[in-house]
Amino acid sequence: MTSVLEKIILNVFGKTKRQSPSMHYDQRIEHVVKVTSEVTGVPILDLLSKRRLNADERHIAMYLSVRLLGCSYPEVGRAFGRDHTTVMYAVKKLDKRGRGRTKTTRILKEIEQCLSA
């Protein structure tokens, strides 16, 4: 017999395990993440992780998901396990100063070529 506390927990959280945010996102975004991972050499799990270590590469994938695919900020945010405002920041950052950086520009062009092929 389950205790009252266990019943409350099961009612609130459900009986099944919650899926990770990366399981819900659009296949198009998944493709952008895979290509970004291949071009930059950053593993997919690191692109989707909460760590700040690979933030620039993650921002590039977010930027391309919005600009090339036309995905909404909340949709991209859910795909990366982030808030939509983080996606807005990434897009704004790359629109303003990202294209001026040679490394970032090279990576963006290479990923765009891979996605268009």
mmCIF file of C-alpha atoms in Angstrom:
data_model
loop_
_atom_site.group_PDB
_atom_site.id
_atom_site.type_symbol
_atom_site.label_atom_id
_atom_site.label_comp_id
_atom_site.label_asym_id
_atom_site.label_seq_id
_atom_site.Cartn_x
_atom_site.Cartn_y
_atom_site.Cartn_z
ATOM 1 C CA MET A 1 0.000 0.000 0.000
ATOM 2 C CA THR A 2 1.312 3.417 -0.909
ATOM 3 C CA SER A 3 1.426 6.209 1.571
ATOM 4 C CA VAL A 4 -0.564 9.405 1.227
ATOM 5 C CA LEU A 5 2.611 11.310 0.391
ATOM 6 C CA GLU A 6 3.467 8.875 -2.408
ATOM 7 C CA LYS A 7 -0.057 9.241 -3.838
ATOM 8 C CA ILE A 8 0.244 13.024 -3.840
ATOM 9 C CA ILE A 9 3.645 12.868 -5.521
ATOM 10 C CA LEU A 10 2.331 10.473 -8.174
ATOM 11 C CA ASN A 11 -0.682 12.714 -8.817
ATOM 12 C CA VAL A 12 1.450 15.850 -9.122
ATOM 13 C CA PHE A 13 4.354 14.439 -11.142
ATOM 14 C CA GLY A 14 2.641 11.569 -12.925
ATOM 15 C CA LYS A 15 3.596 7.938 -13.068
ATOM 16 C CA THR A 16 5.961 8.183 -16.009
ATOM 17 C CA LYS A 17 9.392 9.663 -16.152
ATOM 18 C CA ARG A 18 9.634 13.084 -17.709
ATOM 19 C CA GLN A 19 11.424 13.213 -21.015
ATOM 20 C CA SER A 20 14.343 15.525 -21.497
ATOM 21 C CA PRO A 21 13.671 18.757 -23.398
ATOM 22 C CA SER A 22 15.797 17.514 -26.281
ATOM 23 C CA MET A 23 13.186 14.834 -27.070
ATOM 24 C CA HIS A 24 10.474 17.329 -28.029
ATOM 25 C CA TYR A 25 12.033 19.576 -30.574
ATOM 26 C CA ASP A 26 11.490 19.796 -34.264
ATOM 27 C CA GLN A 27 13.507 17.581 -36.617
ATOM 28 C CA ARG A 28 14.656 20.651 -38.532
ATOM 29 C CA ILE A 29 16.297 22.079 -35.432
ATOM 30 C CA GLU A 30 17.845 18.688 -34.738
ATOM 31 C CA HIS A 31 19.469 18.790 -38.177
ATOM 32 C CA VAL A 32 20.894 22.275 -37.507
ATOM 33 C CA VAL A 33 22.298 21.045 -34.183
ATOM 34 C CA LYS A 34 23.916 18.009 -35.850
ATOM 35 C CA VAL A 35 25.524 20.088 -38.587
ATOM 36 C CA THR A 36 26.711 22.697 -36.074
ATOM 37 C CA SER A 37 28.219 19.905 -34.002
ATOM 38 C CA GLU A 38 30.035 18.463 -37.021
ATOM 39 C CA VAL A 39 31.399 21.815 -38.212
ATOM 40 C CA THR A 40 32.471 23.152 -34.810
ATOM 41 C CA GLY A 41 33.602 19.840 -33.322
ATOM 42 C CA VAL A 42 31.447 20.360 -30.227
ATOM 43 C CA PRO A 43 29.461 17.239 -29.233
ATOM 44 C CA ILE A 44 25.669 17.483 -29.518
ATOM 45 C CA LEU A 45 25.235 16.870 -25.799
ATOM 46 C CA ASP A 46 27.481 19.845 -25.065
ATOM 47 C CA LEU A 47 25.455 22.061 -27.424
ATOM 48 C CA LEU A 48 22.292 21.102 -25.550
ATOM 49 C CA SER A 49 23.809 21.190 -22.062
ATOM 50 C CA LYS A 50 23.414 23.916 -19.455
ATOM 51 C CA ARG A 51 27.159 24.618 -19.337
ATOM 52 C CA ARG A 52 28.416 27.955 -20.626
ATOM 53 C CA LEU A 53 31.578 26.479 -22.061
ATOM 54 C CA ASN A 54 30.222 26.202 -25.628
ATOM 55 C CA ALA A 55 27.863 29.160 -25.576
ATOM 56 C CA ASP A 56 29.119 30.657 -28.844
ATOM 57 C CA GLU A 57 28.520 27.443 -30.783
ATOM 58 C CA ARG A 58 25.099 27.053 -29.153
ATOM 59 C CA HIS A 59 24.249 30.645 -30.087
ATOM 60 C CA ILE A 60 25.207 29.929 -33.690
ATOM 61 C CA ALA A 61 22.841 26.938 -33.794
ATOM 62 C CA MET A 62 20.059 29.023 -32.221
ATOM 63 C CA TYR A 63 20.670 31.858 -34.678
ATOM 64 C CA LEU A 64 20.496 29.544 -37.689
ATOM 65 C CA SER A 65 17.363 27.841 -36.359
ATOM 66 C CA VAL A 66 15.609 31.201 -36.218
ATOM 67 C CA ARG A 67 17.031 32.870 -39.340
ATOM 68 C CA LEU A 68 17.215 29.956 -41.787
ATOM 69 C CA LEU A 69 14.338 27.807 -40.595
ATOM 70 C CA GLY A 70 12.009 30.542 -39.411
ATOM 71 C CA CYS A 71 11.378 28.800 -36.084
ATOM 72 C CA SER A 72 9.929 30.845 -33.257
ATOM 73 C CA TYR A 73 11.995 31.881 -30.254
ATOM 74 C CA PRO A 74 10.006 29.678 -27.831
ATOM 75 C CA GLU A 75 10.316 26.677 -30.145
ATOM 76 C CA VAL A 76 14.088 27.044 -30.388
ATOM 77 C CA GLY A 77 14.302 27.705 -26.652
ATOM 78 C CA ARG A 78 12.491 24.457 -25.883
ATOM 79 C CA ALA A 79 14.799 22.579 -28.250
ATOM 80 C CA PHE A 80 17.856 23.806 -26.370
ATOM 81 C CA GLY A 81 16.317 23.642 -22.898
ATOM 82 C CA ARG A 82 16.476 27.408 -22.597
ATOM 83 C CA ASP A 83 14.132 30.345 -22.247
ATOM 84 C CA HIS A 84 13.050 32.188 -25.392
ATOM 85 C CA THR A 85 14.854 35.311 -24.188
ATOM 86 C CA THR A 86 18.153 33.438 -24.400
ATOM 87 C CA VAL A 87 17.399 32.720 -28.046
ATOM 88 C CA MET A 88 16.528 36.383 -28.592
ATOM 89 C CA TYR A 89 19.880 37.350 -27.083
ATOM 90 C CA ALA A 90 21.758 34.899 -29.320
ATOM 91 C CA VAL A 91 20.077 36.209 -32.466
ATOM 92 C CA LYS A 92 20.617 39.839 -31.480
ATOM 93 C CA LYS A 93 24.251 39.157 -30.588
ATOM 94 C CA LEU A 94 25.029 37.520 -33.916
ATOM 95 C CA ASP A 95 23.073 40.112 -35.899
ATOM 96 C CA LYS A 96 25.003 42.977 -34.319
ATOM 97 C CA ARG A 97 28.549 41.801 -33.802
ATOM 98 C CA GLY A 98 28.805 38.146 -34.748
ATOM 99 C CA ARG A 99 29.062 38.632 -38.478
ATOM 100 C CA GLY A 100 32.103 40.885 -37.977
ATOM 101 C CA ARG A 101 34.154 38.160 -36.310
ATOM 102 C CA THR A 102 36.083 36.125 -38.817
ATOM 103 C CA LYS A 103 35.838 32.805 -36.963
ATOM 104 C CA THR A 104 32.090 33.180 -36.379
ATOM 105 C CA THR A 105 31.499 34.270 -39.973
ATOM 106 C CA ARG A 106 33.478 31.312 -41.289
ATOM 107 C CA ILE A 107 31.534 28.864 -39.116
ATOM 108 C CA LEU A 108 28.185 30.414 -40.117
ATOM 109 C CA LYS A 109 29.026 30.216 -43.829
ATOM 110 C CA GLU A 110 30.207 26.628 -43.536
ATOM 111 C CA ILE A 111 27.086 25.528 -41.670
ATOM 112 C CA GLU A 112 24.825 27.395 -44.116
ATOM 113 C CA GLN A 113 26.542 25.606 -47.015
ATOM 114 C CA CYS A 114 26.090 22.220 -45.335
ATOM 115 C CA LEU A 115 22.413 22.918 -44.661
ATOM 116 C CA SER A 116 21.702 24.108 -48.198
ATOM 117 C CA ALA A 117 23.349 21.036 -49.782
#
